[in-house]
Amino acid sequence: MPANRFAFFNGAIVPIEEAQISVMTNTFNYGTGCFEGIRGYWVPEQEQLYVFQLRAHMERLHRSSRILYMKLAYSVDELCDLAVELLRREGFREDVYIRPLVYKSDPAIAVQMNGLTDAFTMFALGFGQYMAGDSVRACVSSWRRIDDNIIPSRAKACGAYINSALAKTEALLNGYDEAIVLGSDGQVSEASAANLFIVRDGKLITPPLYSDVLEGITRQVVVELAREHLGVPVIERAIDRTELYVADEAFFCGTGAELKPIVEIDHRTVGDGKVGPIAGLLVRLYADLVRARLSAYRRWCTPIYA
């Protein structure tokens, strides 16, 4: 897999080895930054790389910045143009992952968000599956999801991901693929870095946005696909931990995770222990969707090469 060669750093696209920060950088010390993860998909029969939901991700980056007292110097349109230019310079002919990042760049020992310099950087690299395999096994983590009044759930804040890392690490050490995290109220929130859906009686159910979940872009895509393309009802409501054990189907979704069916939770099989019909159909639809093969949703795919 070819390595990335460039990054957007200090206002220009530069060789990746020049995109360096000091060990004293405020964000490195305190996690005072926010970021996005964006996927691009190589379609060999078209010789084209499509970035999925590019604008939606850059809009969310602006929202995260606003929540965290950060001023992003580039408009949404400018950010999209920069991403396209960076990918063209890289010349990827494979699936990619794009990481734009807003951060406090001062070499300052200061536990604060105000009065510090905001900077922006972005890089991209070749990227395959985040969760290997066609399905995963999950556990309910002993780590609780951080409350929105502790660290904002709507902001993809750098420092918040220690919560995700602890939950994911616990799951991996215990022999699982992924963690399901409960909120402070004991209700199901999300995975370490993905949203969660279950299926019961032919209906999709997912925790509401006030359950300390990220306002997932892929989450909203799944809602729209289910309602408009499949005619499957979607309900946003609280989910008890034990409801996970009696679900007919379950799956994670996210930009990195894509759509990943869950076949086991806490040593209990989900449904019959195989990928369910609704999840399986959504996985196939999503794979076509992100590669611009569904004309009704092609507006979500940004082509990179002329």
Coordinates of C-alpha atoms in Angstrom, one line a residue:
M1 CA 0.0 0.0 0.0
P2 CA 1.6 3.3 -1.1
A3 CA 2.3 5.8 1.7
N4 CA 0.8 9.2 1.7
R5 CA 3.2 11.8 0.4
F6 CA 1.6 15.2 1.2
A7 CA -0.3 17.1 3.8
F8 CA -2.0 20.5 3.9
F9 CA -0.1 22.3 6.7
N10 CA 0.4 26.0 7.5
G11 CA -1.6 27.1 4.5
A12 CA -0.1 25.0 1.8
I13 CA 0.2 21.4 0.5
V14 CA 3.7 20.3 1.6
P15 CA 5.6 17.0 1.7
I16 CA 4.4 14.9 4.6
E17 CA 7.7 15.0 6.4
E18 CA 7.4 18.8 6.6
A19 CA 4.1 18.7 8.4
Q20 CA 5.5 18.6 11.9
I21 CA 4.4 20.1 15.2
S22 CA 6.3 20.8 18.4
V23 CA 6.0 18.5 21.4
M24 CA 4.9 21.6 23.3
T25 CA 1.9 22.1 21.0
N26 CA -1.2 22.7 23.2
T27 CA -3.3 20.1 21.4
F28 CA -0.7 17.4 21.7
N29 CA -0.6 18.1 25.5
Y30 CA -4.3 18.5 26.2
G31 CA -6.3 17.2 23.3
T32 CA -7.7 20.7 22.5
G33 CA -8.6 20.0 18.9
C34 CA -11.3 18.5 16.8
F35 CA -11.3 16.4 13.6
E36 CA -13.2 14.5 11.0
G37 CA -12.7 11.1 9.3
I38 CA -13.8 11.0 5.7
R39 CA -13.7 8.0 3.3
G40 CA -13.0 7.9 -0.4
Y41 CA -13.7 4.8 -2.5
W42 CA -11.7 3.8 -5.6
V43 CA -14.0 2.4 -8.4
P44 CA -11.6 0.7 -10.9
E45 CA -14.1 0.3 -13.7
Q46 CA -14.5 4.0 -13.8
E47 CA -10.9 4.9 -12.9
Q48 CA -12.4 7.2 -10.4
L49 CA -12.1 8.0 -6.7
Y50 CA -15.3 9.1 -5.0
V51 CA -15.3 10.8 -1.6
F52 CA -18.4 10.1 0.4
Q53 CA -20.4 12.9 2.1
L54 CA -17.4 15.3 1.8
R55 CA -19.5 18.5 2.4
A56 CA -21.4 17.0 5.3
H57 CA -18.2 16.1 7.1
M58 CA -16.7 19.6 6.6
E59 CA -19.9 21.1 7.9
R60 CA -19.7 19.0 11.0
L61 CA -16.0 20.1 11.4
H62 CA -17.2 23.7 11.5
R63 CA -19.8 22.8 14.1
S64 CA -17.3 21.0 16.3
S65 CA -15.0 24.0 16.0
R66 CA -17.7 26.4 17.1
I67 CA -18.6 24.2 20.2
L68 CA -14.9 24.2 21.2
Y69 CA -14.2 28.0 20.8
M70 CA -12.2 27.4 17.7
K71 CA -12.2 29.5 14.6
L72 CA -11.7 27.6 11.3
A73 CA -10.1 29.9 8.8
Y74 CA -11.6 28.1 5.8
S75 CA -15.2 27.9 4.6
V76 CA -16.9 24.6 3.9
D77 CA -16.4 25.1 0.2
E78 CA -12.8 25.9 0.6
L79 CA -12.3 22.8 2.8
C80 CA -13.9 20.6 0.2
D81 CA -11.7 22.1 -2.5
L82 CA -8.6 21.6 -0.4
A83 CA -9.5 17.9 0.1
V84 CA -10.0 17.4 -3.6
E85 CA -6.7 19.1 -4.4
L86 CA -4.8 17.1 -1.8
L87 CA -6.2 13.8 -3.2
R88 CA -5.3 14.7 -6.7
R89 CA -1.8 15.5 -5.7
E90 CA -1.6 12.1 -4.0
G91 CA -3.0 10.3 -7.0
F92 CA -4.5 7.4 -4.9
R93 CA -5.9 4.5 -6.8
E94 CA -7.3 2.7 -3.8
D95 CA -9.8 3.4 -1.0
V96 CA -8.6 6.2 1.2
Y97 CA -9.2 7.9 4.6
I98 CA -9.0 11.7 4.9
R99 CA -8.2 13.3 8.2
P100 CA -8.9 17.1 8.6
L101 CA -7.9 18.5 12.0
V102 CA -8.4 21.8 13.7
Y103 CA -6.0 22.3 16.6
K104 CA -4.6 24.8 19.1
S105 CA -1.1 25.3 17.7
D106 CA 0.6 27.4 20.4
P107 CA 3.5 25.8 22.3
A108 CA 1.6 26.8 25.5
I109 CA 1.1 25.1 28.8
A110 CA -2.4 26.5 29.2
V111 CA -5.5 24.5 30.1
Q112 CA -8.0 26.7 28.2
M113 CA -9.5 27.1 24.8
N114 CA -9.5 30.9 24.5
G115 CA -6.6 33.1 23.7
L116 CA -4.8 30.5 21.7
T117 CA -4.0 30.2 18.0
D118 CA -6.2 27.9 15.9
A119 CA -4.6 26.0 13.0
F120 CA -5.8 23.6 10.4
T121 CA -4.1 20.6 8.8
M122 CA -5.3 17.7 6.6
F123 CA -3.8 14.5 5.3
A124 CA -5.0 11.3 3.6
L125 CA -3.8 7.7 3.4
G126 CA -4.8 4.4 1.9
F127 CA -7.3 2.7 4.1
G128 CA -9.1 -0.6 4.1
Q129 CA -11.5 -2.1 6.6
Y130 CA -11.6 -0.6 10.1
M131 CA -13.3 -3.7 11.5
A132 CA -12.1 -6.9 9.8
G133 CA -14.5 -9.5 8.5
D134 CA -18.1 -9.6 7.4
S135 CA -19.4 -9.5 11.0
V136 CA -18.2 -8.8 14.6
R137 CA -18.5 -9.9 18.2
A138 CA -19.2 -7.2 20.7
C139 CA -19.3 -6.7 24.5
V140 CA -20.9 -4.1 26.7
S141 CA -18.0 -2.1 28.1
S142 CA -17.4 -1.3 31.8
W143 CA -16.5 2.2 30.7
R144 CA -19.4 4.6 30.4
R145 CA -19.9 7.1 27.6
I146 CA -18.9 10.6 28.5
D147 CA -21.8 12.9 29.1
D148 CA -22.5 15.8 26.7
N149 CA -22.1 18.2 29.7
I150 CA -18.7 16.7 30.4
I151 CA -17.2 16.7 26.9
P152 CA -19.6 17.6 24.1
S153 CA -20.8 14.5 22.2
R154 CA -21.6 16.5 19.1
A155 CA -18.1 17.6 18.7
K156 CA -15.4 15.2 17.4
A157 CA -13.0 16.4 20.1
C158 CA -9.6 14.9 20.1
G159 CA -9.3 14.5 23.9
A160 CA -12.7 12.8 24.1
Y161 CA -11.4 9.8 22.2
I162 CA -9.5 8.5 25.3
N163 CA -13.0 7.3 26.3
S164 CA -13.3 5.4 23.1
A165 CA -9.8 4.0 23.3
L166 CA -10.4 2.6 26.8
A167 CA -13.6 0.9 25.7
K168 CA -12.1 -0.5 22.5
T169 CA -9.0 -1.7 24.3
E170 CA -11.0 -3.5 27.0
A171 CA -13.1 -5.2 24.3
L172 CA -10.0 -6.4 22.4
L173 CA -8.2 -7.6 25.5
N174 CA -11.3 -9.6 26.4
G175 CA -11.4 -11.3 23.0
Y176 CA -14.1 -9.2 21.3
D177 CA -14.0 -7.0 18.2
E178 CA -15.8 -3.9 19.5
A179 CA -17.3 -2.3 22.6
I180 CA -20.8 -1.1 23.2
V181 CA -20.8 1.8 25.6
L182 CA -23.7 2.7 28.0
G183 CA -24.5 6.3 28.9
S184 CA -24.5 7.8 32.4
D185 CA -28.2 6.7 32.6
G186 CA -27.3 3.1 32.0
Q187 CA -29.0 3.1 28.5
V188 CA -27.2 2.0 25.3
S189 CA -25.3 4.9 23.7
E190 CA -23.0 3.8 20.9
A191 CA -19.8 1.8 20.0
S192 CA -16.3 3.1 20.7
A193 CA -16.4 5.0 17.4
A194 CA -19.6 4.1 15.7
N195 CA -23.4 4.4 16.0
L196 CA -25.5 1.4 16.8
F197 CA -28.8 0.0 15.4
I198 CA -30.8 -3.0 16.4
V199 CA -33.7 -4.7 14.6
R200 CA -36.8 -5.9 16.4
D201 CA -40.0 -7.1 14.7
G202 CA -38.9 -5.6 11.3
K203 CA -38.2 -2.2 12.7
L204 CA -34.8 -0.4 13.0
I205 CA -34.2 1.1 16.4
T206 CA -31.3 3.4 17.4
P207 CA -30.5 5.5 20.4
P208 CA -31.6 9.2 20.1
L209 CA -29.2 12.0 19.7
Y210 CA -29.7 13.0 23.3
S211 CA -28.2 9.7 24.4
D212 CA -24.7 11.2 24.2
V213 CA -24.1 9.9 20.7
L214 CA -22.2 11.5 17.9
E215 CA -24.5 13.0 15.3
G216 CA -23.3 10.4 12.9
I217 CA -23.3 11.1 9.2
T218 CA -23.5 7.4 8.3
R219 CA -26.2 7.1 10.9
Q220 CA -28.4 9.5 9.0
V221 CA -27.6 7.8 5.7
V222 CA -28.8 4.5 7.2
V223 CA -32.0 6.2 8.4
E224 CA -32.7 7.6 5.0
L225 CA -31.8 4.3 3.2
A226 CA -34.1 2.3 5.5
R227 CA -37.1 4.6 5.3
E228 CA -36.9 5.7 1.7
H229 CA -35.2 2.8 -0.1
L230 CA -36.3 -0.2 1.9
G231 CA -39.5 1.0 3.5
V232 CA -38.3 -0.2 6.9
P233 CA -39.5 1.9 9.9
V234 CA -36.8 3.6 12.0
I235 CA -37.5 4.4 15.6
E236 CA -35.1 6.6 17.7
R237 CA -35.6 5.7 21.4
A238 CA -33.7 4.5 24.5
I239 CA -32.4 1.0 24.3
D240 CA -31.9 -1.1 27.5
R241 CA -28.7 -3.2 27.8
T242 CA -30.8 -6.4 28.0
E243 CA -32.7 -5.5 24.8
L244 CA -29.4 -6.1 23.0
Y245 CA -29.6 -9.7 24.0
V246 CA -33.1 -10.2 22.4
A247 CA -32.6 -8.2 19.2
D248 CA -33.3 -10.0 15.9
E249 CA -30.3 -8.2 14.3
A250 CA -27.8 -5.6 15.3
F251 CA -25.1 -3.6 13.5
F252 CA -22.6 -0.7 13.9
C253 CA -22.3 2.1 11.4
G254 CA -19.9 4.9 10.9
T255 CA -17.6 6.4 8.3
G256 CA -14.7 4.3 9.5
A257 CA -16.7 1.2 10.5
E258 CA -19.0 1.5 7.5
L259 CA -21.9 -1.0 8.2
K260 CA -20.8 -3.9 10.2
P261 CA -23.3 -6.6 11.4
I262 CA -23.0 -7.9 15.0
V263 CA -23.5 -11.6 15.5
E264 CA -22.7 -11.9 19.2
I265 CA -23.0 -9.6 22.2
D266 CA -21.7 -10.6 25.7
H267 CA -21.5 -14.3 24.6
R268 CA -25.1 -14.3 23.4
T269 CA -25.9 -14.8 19.7
V270 CA -27.8 -12.0 18.0
G271 CA -30.7 -13.6 16.2
D272 CA -29.5 -16.9 14.7
G273 CA -25.9 -15.9 15.0
K274 CA -25.7 -14.9 11.3
V275 CA -25.9 -11.6 9.4
G276 CA -29.6 -10.8 9.3
P277 CA -31.6 -9.9 6.2
I278 CA -32.1 -6.2 6.9
A279 CA -28.5 -5.6 8.0
G280 CA -27.2 -7.7 5.0
L281 CA -29.3 -5.7 2.5
L282 CA -28.1 -2.4 4.0
V283 CA -24.5 -3.5 3.8
R284 CA -24.9 -4.2 0.1
L285 CA -26.7 -1.0 -0.6
Y286 CA -24.1 1.0 1.3
A287 CA -21.3 -0.6 -0.6
D288 CA -23.0 0.5 -3.9
L289 CA -24.0 3.9 -2.5
V290 CA -20.5 5.0 -1.6
R291 CA -19.1 4.0 -5.0
A292 CA -21.7 6.2 -6.8
R293 CA -23.6 3.2 -8.2
L294 CA -27.0 4.3 -7.0
S295 CA -28.1 7.3 -9.1
A296 CA -30.6 8.5 -6.5
Y297 CA -27.8 9.1 -4.1
R298 CA -24.9 10.1 -6.4
R299 CA -25.1 13.7 -5.0
W300 CA -23.3 12.4 -1.9
C301 CA -20.2 11.2 -3.9
T302 CA -17.6 13.7 -4.9
P303 CA -15.4 12.6 -7.9
I304 CA -11.8 13.5 -7.6
Y305 CA -10.3 12.9 -11.0
A306 CA -11.4 14.6 -14.2

